PDB file of C-alpha atoms in Angstrom:
ATOM      1  CA  SER A   1      25.119  -3.856 127.463  1.00 65.00           C
ATOM      2  CA  LEU A   2      27.187  -1.305 126.544  1.00 78.00           C
ATOM      3  CA  GLY A   3      30.489  -2.359 124.844  1.00 75.00           C
ATOM      4  CA  THR A   4      33.476  -0.644 123.104  1.00 77.00           C
ATOM      5  CA  TYR A   5      33.052  -1.360 119.064  1.00 70.00           C
ATOM      6  CA  ALA A   6      35.874  -0.671 117.361  1.00 71.00           C
ATOM      7  CA  TRP A   7      36.812   0.444 113.864  1.00 55.00           C
ATOM      8  CA  ALA A   8      38.824   1.793 111.468  1.00 66.00           C
ATOM      9  CA  GLN A   9      38.472   4.293 108.892  1.00 61.00           C
ATOM     10  CA  ARG A  10      40.487   3.465 105.579  1.00 63.00           C
ATOM     11  CA  LYS A  11      40.125   5.364 102.401  1.00 73.00           C
ATOM     12  CA  SER A  12      38.621   3.784  98.924  1.00 84.00           C
ATOM     13  CA  GLY A  13      40.423   1.127  96.894  1.00 92.00           C
ATOM     14  CA  VAL A  14      40.007  -0.052  93.601  1.00 96.00           C
ATOM     15  CA  GLY A  15      40.209  -3.894  92.666  1.00 95.00           C
ATOM     16  CA  VAL A  16      40.809  -5.344  88.613  1.00 96.00           C
ATOM     17  CA  VAL A  17      40.062  -8.548  86.696  1.00 96.00           C
ATOM     18  CA  VAL A  18      42.408  -9.220  83.961  1.00 95.00           C
ATOM     19  CA  VAL A  19      40.842 -11.078  81.803  1.00 95.00           C
ATOM     20  CA  THR A  20      42.624 -11.519  78.461  1.00 92.00           C
ATOM     21  CA  SER A  21      41.075 -12.336  74.881  1.00 89.00           C
ATOM     22  CA  ASP A  22      41.038 -16.417  75.221  1.00 91.00           C
ATOM     23  CA  LYS A  23      38.694 -15.982  78.609  1.00 93.00           C
ATOM     24  CA  LYS A  24      41.854 -16.043  81.102  1.00 95.00           C
ATOM     25  CA  ILE A  25      42.372 -14.267  84.776  1.00 96.00           C
ATOM     26  CA  LEU A  26      45.440 -12.607  85.147  1.00 95.00           C
ATOM     27  CA  LEU A  27      46.128 -14.025  89.111  1.00 96.00           C
ATOM     28  CA  GLN A  28      49.558 -12.769  91.642  1.00 94.00           C
ATOM     29  CA  LYS A  29      51.020 -14.097  94.498  1.00 94.00           C
ATOM     30  CA  GLU A  30      51.217 -11.616  97.080  1.00 92.00           C
ATOM     31  CA  TYR A  31      52.358 -12.344 100.691  1.00 92.00           C
ATOM     32  CA  ARG A  32      50.815 -10.976 103.263  1.00 90.00           C
ATOM     33  CA  TYR A  33      52.239  -9.904 106.502  1.00 91.00           C
ATOM     34  CA  ILE A  34      48.877 -10.013 108.990  1.00 89.00           C
ATOM     35  CA  ILE A  35      48.077 -14.128 107.511  1.00 91.00           C
ATOM     36  CA  LYS A  36      51.805 -14.959 107.725  1.00 93.00           C
ATOM     37  CA  GLU A  37      50.737 -16.415 104.040  1.00 93.00           C
ATOM     38  CA  TYR A  38      50.993 -15.294 100.222  1.00 94.00           C
ATOM     39  CA  SER A  39      47.839 -15.169  98.533  1.00 95.00           C
ATOM     40  CA  TRP A  40      46.224 -15.721  95.092  1.00 97.00           C
ATOM     41  CA  GLU A  41      44.769 -12.059  94.359  1.00 96.00           C
ATOM     42  CA  ILE A  42      43.399  -9.212  91.738  1.00 96.00           C
ATOM     43  CA  GLN A  43      44.905  -6.531  91.028  1.00 95.00           C
ATOM     44  CA  GLY A  44      44.235  -3.516  92.863  1.00 94.00           C
ATOM     45  CA  GLY A  45      44.759  -0.864  96.019  1.00 93.00           C
ATOM     46  CA  GLY A  46      44.784   2.628  97.462  1.00 93.00           C
ATOM     47  CA  VAL A  47      43.054   5.390  95.958  1.00 94.00           C
ATOM     48  CA  ASP A  48      45.263   8.495  95.723  1.00 93.00           C
ATOM     49  CA  GLU A  49      43.481  11.319  97.274  1.00 90.00           C
ATOM     50  CA  HIS A  50      42.000  13.486  93.999  1.00 93.00           C
ATOM     51  CA  GLU A  51      42.695  10.425  91.897  1.00 94.00           C
ATOM     52  CA  SER A  52      39.289   8.836  89.821  1.00 95.00           C
ATOM     53  CA  LEU A  53      38.445   5.607  90.832  1.00 95.00           C
ATOM     54  CA  GLU A  54      39.418   4.414  86.950  1.00 95.00           C
ATOM     55  CA  ASP A  55      42.651   6.309  87.055  1.00 95.00           C
ATOM     56  CA  ALA A  56      43.071   4.122  90.012  1.00 95.00           C
ATOM     57  CA  ALA A  57      42.806   1.356  88.875  1.00 95.00           C
ATOM     58  CA  LEU A  58      44.531   1.239  85.699  1.00 94.00           C
ATOM     59  CA  ARG A  59      47.595   3.043  87.284  1.00 93.00           C
ATOM     60  CA  GLU A  60      47.485   0.252  90.458  1.00 93.00           C
ATOM     61  CA  LEU A  61      47.274  -2.359  87.134  1.00 92.00           C
ATOM     62  CA  ARG A  62      49.929  -0.587  85.010  1.00 90.00           C
ATOM     63  CA  GLU A  63      52.213  -0.824  88.454  1.00 90.00           C
ATOM     64  CA  GLU A  64      51.406  -4.079  89.136  1.00 89.00           C
ATOM     65  CA  THR A  65      52.074  -5.694  86.064  1.00 88.00           C
ATOM     66  CA  GLY A  66      52.875  -3.437  83.577  1.00 86.00           C
ATOM     67  CA  ILE A  67      50.173  -3.721  82.262  1.00 88.00           C
ATOM     68  CA  GLU A  68      49.092   0.024  79.783  1.00 84.00           C
ATOM     69  CA  ALA A  69      45.605   0.867  79.544  1.00 70.00           C
ATOM     70  CA  PRO A  70      43.644  -1.871  78.529  1.00 76.00           C
ATOM     71  CA  LEU A  71      39.284  -0.801  78.097  1.00 82.00           C
ATOM     72  CA  ILE A  72      38.540  -1.185  82.354  1.00 93.00           C
ATOM     73  CA  GLU A  73      34.619  -1.397  82.613  1.00 95.00           C
ATOM     74  CA  LYS A  74      32.828  -1.700  86.527  1.00 96.00           C
ATOM     75  CA  ILE A  75      31.399  -4.178  87.722  1.00 94.00           C
ATOM     76  CA  GLY A  76      30.515  -3.859  91.461  1.00 93.00           C
ATOM     77  CA  VAL A  77      31.601  -1.434  94.535  1.00 91.00           C
ATOM     78  CA  PHE A  78      31.535  -3.733  98.407  1.00 88.00           C
ATOM     79  CA  TYR A  79      32.562  -2.948 101.564  1.00 80.00           C
ATOM     80  CA  PRO A  80      35.045  -6.420 102.110  1.00 72.00           C
ATOM     81  CA  LEU A  81      34.822  -5.424 106.206  1.00 70.00           C
ATOM     82  CA  ASN A  82      32.196  -3.798 106.998  1.00 67.00           C
ATOM     83  CA  SER A  83      31.899  -5.103 110.101  1.00 68.00           C
ATOM     84  CA  PHE A  84      35.512  -3.947 111.225  1.00 68.00           C
ATOM     85  CA  ASN A  85      35.581  -0.552 108.787  1.00 67.00           C
ATOM     86  CA  THR A  86      34.994   1.830 106.122  1.00 69.00           C
ATOM     87  CA  GLU A  87      37.252   0.727 103.130  1.00 76.00           C
ATOM     88  CA  GLN A  88      34.694   0.813  99.846  1.00 85.00           C
ATOM     89  CA  VAL A  89      36.370  -0.824  97.049  1.00 91.00           C
ATOM     90  CA  THR A  90      35.448  -0.359  93.487  1.00 95.00           C
ATOM     91  CA  LEU A  91      36.377  -3.744  91.627  1.00 96.00           C
ATOM     92  CA  PHE A  92      36.852  -3.187  87.387  1.00 96.00           C
ATOM     93  CA  LEU A  93      36.525  -5.577  84.744  1.00 96.00           C
ATOM     94  CA  ALA A  94      39.738  -5.445  82.176  1.00 95.00           C
ATOM     95  CA  LYS A  95      40.057  -6.904  78.868  1.00 92.00           C
ATOM     96  CA  THR A  96      43.548  -7.452  77.734  1.00 88.00           C
ATOM     97  CA  ASP A  97      45.341  -9.550  74.935  1.00 80.00           C
ATOM     98  CA  ILE A  98      47.789 -12.465  76.813  1.00 55.00           C
ATOM     99  CA  GLU A  99      49.445 -12.117  73.800  1.00 48.00           C
ATOM    100  CA  ALA A 100      50.364  -8.039  73.990  1.00 45.00           C
ATOM    101  CA  ASN A 101      50.551  -8.244  78.097  1.00 46.00           C
ATOM    102  CA  SER A 102      51.865 -11.843  79.363  1.00 46.00           C
ATOM    103  CA  SER A 103      55.572 -11.150  78.581  1.00 45.00           C
ATOM    104  CA  ARG A 104      55.018  -6.956  80.636  1.00 48.00           C
ATOM    105  CA  ALA A 105      53.997  -8.527  84.114  1.00 51.00           C
ATOM    106  CA  GLN A 106      56.939  -7.648  86.002  1.00 52.00           C
ATOM    107  CA  THR A 107      57.553  -8.171  89.868  1.00 45.00           C
ATOM    108  CA  GLU A 108      57.131  -5.211  92.136  1.00 48.00           C
ATOM    109  CA  VAL A 109      59.603  -6.650  95.288  1.00 45.00           C
ATOM    110  CA  SER A 110      58.759  -3.803  97.522  1.00 48.00           C
ATOM    111  CA  GLU A 111      54.513  -4.967  97.563  1.00 58.00           C
ATOM    112  CA  GLY A 112      55.677  -8.587  97.818  1.00 72.00           C
ATOM    113  CA  ILE A 113      54.206  -9.750  94.636  1.00 83.00           C
ATOM    114  CA  SER A 114      56.447 -13.074  93.446  1.00 84.00           C
ATOM    115  CA  GLU A 115      54.897 -14.743  90.211  1.00 90.00           C
ATOM    116  CA  TYR A 116      52.202 -14.110  87.868  1.00 92.00           C
ATOM    117  CA  LYS A 117      49.569 -16.910  86.083  1.00 94.00           C
ATOM    118  CA  TYR A 118      46.603 -16.940  84.054  1.00 94.00           C
ATOM    119  CA  VAL A 119      43.364 -19.332  84.754  1.00 96.00           C
ATOM    120  CA  THR A 120      41.030 -20.797  83.187  1.00 96.00           C
ATOM    121  CA  PHE A 121      38.072 -19.250  84.385  1.00 97.00           C
ATOM    122  CA  ASP A 122      36.996 -23.162  85.907  1.00 97.00           C
ATOM    123  CA  GLU A 123      40.732 -23.045  87.132  1.00 98.00           C
ATOM    124  CA  ALA A 124      39.597 -19.817  88.799  1.00 98.00           C
ATOM    125  CA  LEU A 125      36.835 -20.785  90.092  1.00 98.00           C
ATOM    126  CA  ASN A 126      38.067 -24.439  91.305  1.00 98.00           C
ATOM    127  CA  MET A 127      41.224 -22.541  93.215  1.00 98.00           C
ATOM    128  CA  ILE A 128      38.820 -20.421  95.240  1.00 98.00           C
ATOM    129  CA  ASP A 129      36.063 -24.493  96.069  1.00 97.00           C
ATOM    130  CA  THR A 130      39.492 -25.775  97.520  1.00 97.00           C
ATOM    131  CA  GLY A 131      40.981 -23.141  99.732  1.00 96.00           C
ATOM    132  CA  GLN A 132      43.970 -21.787  97.179  1.00 97.00           C
ATOM    133  CA  ILE A 133      42.100 -18.267  96.982  1.00 97.00           C
ATOM    134  CA  ILE A 134      41.701 -17.420  99.965  1.00 95.00           C
ATOM    135  CA  ASP A 135      41.235 -13.129  99.522  1.00 94.00           C
ATOM    136  CA  ALA A 136      37.179 -11.962  99.829  1.00 92.00           C
ATOM    137  CA  LEU A 137      37.986 -10.033  97.473  1.00 93.00           C
ATOM    138  CA  THR A 138      38.872 -11.749  94.623  1.00 96.00           C
ATOM    139  CA  ALA A 139      36.709 -14.513  94.851  1.00 96.00           C
ATOM    140  CA  ASN A 140      33.999 -12.551  95.275  1.00 94.00           C
ATOM    141  CA  ALA A 141      35.032 -10.328  91.728  1.00 96.00           C
ATOM    142  CA  ILE A 142      36.272 -13.833  89.864  1.00 97.00           C
ATOM    143  CA  GLN A 143      32.989 -14.969  90.538  1.00 96.00           C
ATOM    144  CA  ILE A 144      31.047 -11.830  89.068  1.00 95.00           C
ATOM    145  CA  VAL A 145      33.394 -11.834  86.094  1.00 96.00           C
ATOM    146  CA  VAL A 146      33.304 -15.389  85.763  1.00 96.00           C
ATOM    147  CA  ARG A 147      28.934 -14.877  85.705  1.00 95.00           C
ATOM    148  CA  ARG A 148      29.294 -11.879  83.244  1.00 93.00           C
ATOM    149  CA  LEU A 149      31.012 -13.343  80.792  1.00 92.00           C
ATOM    150  CA  SER A 150      30.413 -16.958  80.846  1.00 88.00           C
ATOM    151  CA  GLY A 151      26.492 -15.523  80.293  1.00 73.00           C
ATOM    152  CA  ILE A 152      25.497 -17.226  83.769  1.00 64.00           C
TER     153      ILE A 152
END
């Protein structure tokens, strides 16, 4: 039978997994209006017109954490909700030094970020397993990074 299929056109996005030299991942707690909950997530956001994916990733990282231009590596491309919208998100790994940058994390009140924390790989995986991380893109990105950097 025929029906209406609704979908949304969305611009591209980027996600960045920050990993410190002692193998900890930087997470931020952000309020998500749609679900009326706080969500532990990696850094990221939309790609501006005429902006490269790498530049967008570095900009979002700087805006959300104050971390300046670490080395970044592309780790994958995903469609977070390919049954409903066209958004494509490119994931990056940013390796940085916790001593140099941990004190630079700055809250962007306008984005609803309320807290930052560094977690070990095991803690991050446990947060996924226990439902403390509910953002699918964050869960996916963390698992890719942990496998890649642990040689699994």
